[in-house]
Amino acid sequence: MTAYSATVTVRLKEGVLDPEAETTERALERLGFELESLSSADQFDIELDAADEETAHERVREMTERLLANPTLHDYEVSVEQR
Amino acid sequence: MTAYSATVTVRLKEGVLDPEAETTERALERLGFELESLSSADQFDIELDAADEETAHERVREMTERLLANPTLHDYEVSVEQR
């Protein structure tokens, strides 16, 4: 078995309202900052053992589909590297 | 002015408890997944105009210190690239 580090980035799909990000953007503007846009994402860093990189990537993809992301609302990216 | 995209990743400092991540890790284990560890981070994607990359980086660093992160609890990373 080999040790891998995976990063999962979960974002709301295009068109889904993100009130938290909108509130954050307005607060920054009230503080005097000028910005075009702000969006937010959740990031999960997972350490796991697997037979190979492909297996590690598949396992983390399953974790994401089962728990970390809601496929109806979210898009996600998974990246894996050997530790 | 030039258009830049910045990514801010905000994590709890080492040693600060992350009950949400612990709950997520246990839930994954209950679903039958085996993992060494799981930690979470907030990611902000900001689009802004600035005179140059250094100014853009400094501006986003200030946004982070003022609002996006709590310097007592969080570590953060800022990366900037031209759009």
mmCIF file of C-alpha atoms in Angstrom:
data_model
loop_
_atom_site.group_PDB
_atom_site.id
_atom_site.type_symbol
_atom_site.label_atom_id
_atom_site.label_comp_id
_atom_site.label_asym_id
_atom_site.label_seq_id
_atom_site.Cartn_x
_atom_site.Cartn_y
_atom_site.Cartn_z
ATOM 1 C CA MET A 1 0.000 0.000 0.000
ATOM 2 C CA THR A 2 1.135 3.552 -0.699
ATOM 3 C CA ALA A 3 0.304 6.774 1.189
ATOM 4 C CA TYR A 4 -1.553 9.420 -0.809
ATOM 5 C CA SER A 5 -2.776 12.986 -0.143
ATOM 6 C CA ALA A 6 -5.957 14.034 -1.903
ATOM 7 C CA THR A 7 -7.546 17.478 -2.205
ATOM 8 C CA VAL A 8 -11.277 17.761 -2.906
ATOM 9 C CA THR A 9 -12.637 21.189 -3.894
ATOM 10 C CA VAL A 10 -16.430 21.469 -3.754
ATOM 11 C CA ARG A 11 -18.143 24.463 -5.396
ATOM 12 C CA LEU A 12 -21.775 25.424 -5.951
ATOM 13 C CA LYS A 13 -22.785 24.837 -9.584
ATOM 14 C CA GLU A 14 -22.956 27.871 -11.893
ATOM 15 C CA GLY A 15 -26.301 29.646 -11.359
ATOM 16 C CA VAL A 16 -26.881 28.356 -7.816
ATOM 17 C CA LEU A 17 -27.133 31.354 -5.459
ATOM 18 C CA ASP A 18 -24.325 31.718 -2.917
ATOM 19 C CA PRO A 19 -25.713 34.123 -0.273
ATOM 20 C CA GLU A 20 -22.646 33.638 1.949
ATOM 21 C CA ALA A 21 -20.280 34.721 -0.810
ATOM 22 C CA GLU A 22 -22.540 37.656 -1.725
ATOM 23 C CA THR A 23 -22.597 38.806 1.909
ATOM 24 C CA THR A 24 -18.809 38.493 2.096
ATOM 25 C CA GLU A 25 -18.390 40.458 -1.137
ATOM 26 C CA ARG A 26 -20.643 43.284 0.096
ATOM 27 C CA ALA A 27 -18.825 43.383 3.452
ATOM 28 C CA LEU A 28 -15.469 43.747 1.653
ATOM 29 C CA GLU A 29 -16.928 46.580 -0.442
ATOM 30 C CA ARG A 30 -18.189 48.305 2.714
ATOM 31 C CA LEU A 31 -14.621 48.056 4.046
ATOM 32 C CA GLY A 32 -13.560 50.015 0.958
ATOM 33 C CA PHE A 33 -12.176 47.190 -1.179
ATOM 34 C CA GLU A 34 -12.922 47.113 -4.913
ATOM 35 C CA LEU A 35 -13.399 43.661 -6.446
ATOM 36 C CA GLU A 36 -15.112 42.244 -9.520
ATOM 37 C CA SER A 37 -16.464 39.099 -7.897
ATOM 38 C CA LEU A 38 -16.006 36.660 -5.032
ATOM 39 C CA SER A 39 -17.031 33.005 -4.890
ATOM 40 C CA SER A 40 -16.339 30.446 -2.199
ATOM 41 C CA ALA A 41 -15.576 26.732 -2.134
ATOM 42 C CA ASP A 42 -15.059 24.044 0.475
ATOM 43 C CA GLN A 43 -11.743 22.206 0.396
ATOM 44 C CA PHE A 44 -11.081 18.831 2.027
ATOM 45 C CA ASP A 45 -7.570 17.430 2.433
ATOM 46 C CA ILE A 46 -7.661 13.638 2.865
ATOM 47 C CA GLU A 47 -4.756 11.317 3.633
ATOM 48 C CA LEU A 48 -5.289 7.658 2.766
ATOM 49 C CA ASP A 49 -3.448 4.476 1.840
ATOM 50 C CA ALA A 50 -4.206 2.736 -1.463
ATOM 51 C CA ALA A 51 -2.745 0.152 -3.820
ATOM 52 C CA ASP A 52 -2.113 2.793 -6.521
ATOM 53 C CA GLU A 53 -2.978 6.369 -7.510
ATOM 54 C CA GLU A 54 -5.987 5.363 -9.609
ATOM 55 C CA THR A 55 -7.524 3.445 -6.701
ATOM 56 C CA ALA A 56 -6.889 6.371 -4.345
ATOM 57 C CA HIS A 57 -8.540 8.778 -6.818
ATOM 58 C CA GLU A 58 -11.563 6.474 -7.231
ATOM 59 C CA ARG A 59 -11.948 6.030 -3.442
ATOM 60 C CA VAL A 60 -11.862 9.810 -2.842
ATOM 61 C CA ARG A 61 -14.328 10.353 -5.712
ATOM 62 C CA GLU A 62 -16.717 7.900 -3.977
ATOM 63 C CA MET A 63 -16.285 9.685 -0.618
ATOM 64 C CA THR A 64 -17.158 12.941 -2.380
ATOM 65 C CA GLU A 65 -20.230 11.564 -4.137
ATOM 66 C CA ARG A 66 -21.473 9.848 -0.934
ATOM 67 C CA LEU A 67 -20.863 12.640 1.591
ATOM 68 C CA LEU A 68 -18.667 15.641 0.795
ATOM 69 C CA ALA A 69 -20.694 17.055 -2.108
ATOM 70 C CA ASN A 70 -24.366 17.135 -3.101
ATOM 71 C CA PRO A 71 -24.275 16.195 -6.817
ATOM 72 C CA THR A 72 -27.448 18.245 -7.411
ATOM 73 C CA LEU A 73 -25.951 21.507 -6.096
ATOM 74 C CA HIS A 74 -22.208 21.062 -6.345
ATOM 75 C CA ASP A 75 -19.428 20.557 -8.852
ATOM 76 C CA TYR A 76 -16.199 19.095 -7.468
ATOM 77 C CA GLU A 77 -12.555 18.468 -8.387
ATOM 78 C CA VAL A 78 -10.347 15.719 -6.938
ATOM 79 C CA SER A 79 -6.552 15.814 -7.128
ATOM 80 C CA VAL A 80 -4.305 13.073 -5.714
ATOM 81 C CA GLU A 81 -0.551 12.923 -5.166
ATOM 82 C CA GLN A 82 1.743 10.435 -3.525
ATOM 83 C CA ARG A 83 2.928 11.463 -0.050
ATOM 84 C CA MET B 1 -5.268 48.286 -14.860
ATOM 85 C CA THR B 2 -4.990 44.539 -15.300
ATOM 86 C CA ALA B 3 -7.518 41.810 -14.392
ATOM 87 C CA TYR B 4 -6.339 39.256 -11.827
ATOM 88 C CA SER B 5 -7.793 36.101 -10.270
ATOM 89 C CA ALA B 6 -6.796 35.359 -6.695
ATOM 90 C CA THR B 7 -7.358 32.237 -4.597
ATOM 91 C CA VAL B 8 -7.335 32.490 -0.806
ATOM 92 C CA THR B 9 -7.187 29.245 1.197
ATOM 93 C CA VAL B 10 -7.998 29.644 4.887
ATOM 94 C CA ARG B 11 -7.212 26.775 7.319
ATOM 95 C CA LEU B 12 -7.422 26.404 11.072
ATOM 96 C CA LYS B 13 -3.964 26.622 12.654
ATOM 97 C CA GLU B 14 -2.268 23.363 13.712
ATOM 98 C CA GLY B 15 -3.630 22.296 17.120
ATOM 99 C CA VAL B 16 -6.947 24.158 16.810
ATOM 100 C CA LEU B 17 -9.788 21.611 17.058
ATOM 101 C CA ASP B 18 -11.872 21.134 13.899
ATOM 102 C CA PRO B 19 -15.071 19.397 15.092
ATOM 103 C CA GLU B 20 -16.642 19.674 11.621
ATOM 104 C CA ALA B 21 -13.756 17.815 9.998
ATOM 105 C CA GLU B 22 -13.754 15.205 12.781
ATOM 106 C CA THR B 23 -17.488 14.625 12.318
ATOM 107 C CA THR B 24 -17.004 14.302 8.557
ATOM 108 C CA GLU B 25 -14.119 11.841 9.039
ATOM 109 C CA ARG B 26 -16.173 9.662 11.392
ATOM 110 C CA ALA B 27 -19.163 9.742 9.016
ATOM 111 C CA LEU B 28 -16.918 8.548 6.149
ATOM 112 C CA GLU B 29 -15.611 5.733 8.350
ATOM 113 C CA ARG B 30 -19.174 4.726 9.232
ATOM 114 C CA LEU B 31 -19.848 4.547 5.496
ATOM 115 C CA GLY B 32 -17.024 2.024 5.323
ATOM 116 C CA PHE B 33 -14.226 4.221 3.986
ATOM 117 C CA GLU B 34 -10.700 3.886 5.421
ATOM 118 C CA LEU B 35 -8.695 7.109 5.660
ATOM 119 C CA GLU B 36 -5.749 8.338 7.719
ATOM 120 C CA SER B 37 -7.005 11.869 8.265
ATOM 121 C CA LEU B 38 -9.303 14.590 6.918
ATOM 122 C CA SER B 39 -8.971 18.344 7.372
ATOM 123 C CA SER B 40 -11.045 21.104 5.825
ATOM 124 C CA ALA B 41 -10.348 24.601 4.517
ATOM 125 C CA ASP B 42 -12.327 27.507 3.125
ATOM 126 C CA GLN B 43 -11.394 28.724 -0.340
ATOM 127 C CA PHE B 44 -12.277 32.136 -1.769
ATOM 128 C CA ASP B 45 -11.861 32.960 -5.469
ATOM 129 C CA ILE B 46 -11.635 36.714 -5.998
ATOM 130 C CA GLU B 47 -11.500 38.602 -9.291
ATOM 131 C CA LEU B 48 -10.121 42.125 -9.131
ATOM 132 C CA ASP B 49 -8.362 44.777 -11.200
ATOM 133 C CA ALA B 50 -4.984 46.130 -10.089
ATOM 134 C CA ALA B 51 -2.017 48.060 -11.440
ATOM 135 C CA ASP B 52 0.265 45.000 -11.157
ATOM 136 C CA GLU B 53 0.470 41.507 -9.614
ATOM 137 C CA GLU B 54 2.195 42.711 -6.442
ATOM 138 C CA THR B 55 -0.565 45.265 -5.777
ATOM 139 C CA ALA B 56 -3.236 42.646 -6.426
ATOM 140 C CA HIS B 57 -1.524 40.249 -3.987
ATOM 141 C CA GLU B 58 -1.226 42.928 -1.312
ATOM 142 C CA ARG B 59 -4.885 43.976 -1.736
ATOM 143 C CA VAL B 60 -6.119 40.372 -1.374
ATOM 144 C CA ARG B 61 -3.839 39.847 1.632
ATOM 145 C CA GLU B 62 -5.481 42.880 3.273
ATOM 146 C CA MET B 63 -8.991 41.555 2.467
ATOM 147 C CA THR B 64 -7.980 38.291 4.122
ATOM 148 C CA GLU B 65 -6.548 39.898 7.246
ATOM 149 C CA ARG B 66 -9.548 42.259 7.591
ATOM 150 C CA LEU B 67 -12.396 39.795 6.907
ATOM 151 C CA LEU B 68 -11.771 36.362 5.365
ATOM 152 C CA ALA B 69 -9.523 34.929 8.116
ATOM 153 C CA ASN B 70 -9.180 35.335 11.863
ATOM 154 C CA PRO B 71 -5.396 35.683 12.348
ATOM 155 C CA THR B 72 -5.704 34.151 15.844
ATOM 156 C CA LEU B 73 -7.284 30.912 14.602
ATOM 157 C CA HIS B 74 -6.360 30.666 10.941
ATOM 158 C CA ASP B 75 -3.382 30.306 8.639
ATOM 159 C CA TYR B 76 -3.950 31.382 5.045
ATOM 160 C CA GLU B 77 -2.353 31.238 1.596
ATOM 161 C CA VAL B 78 -2.915 33.748 -1.226
ATOM 162 C CA SER B 79 -2.120 32.981 -4.863
ATOM 163 C CA VAL B 80 -2.654 35.468 -7.702
ATOM 164 C CA GLU B 81 -2.554 35.049 -11.465
ATOM 165 C CA GLN B 82 -3.318 37.320 -14.380
ATOM 166 C CA ARG B 83 -6.667 36.619 -16.033
#
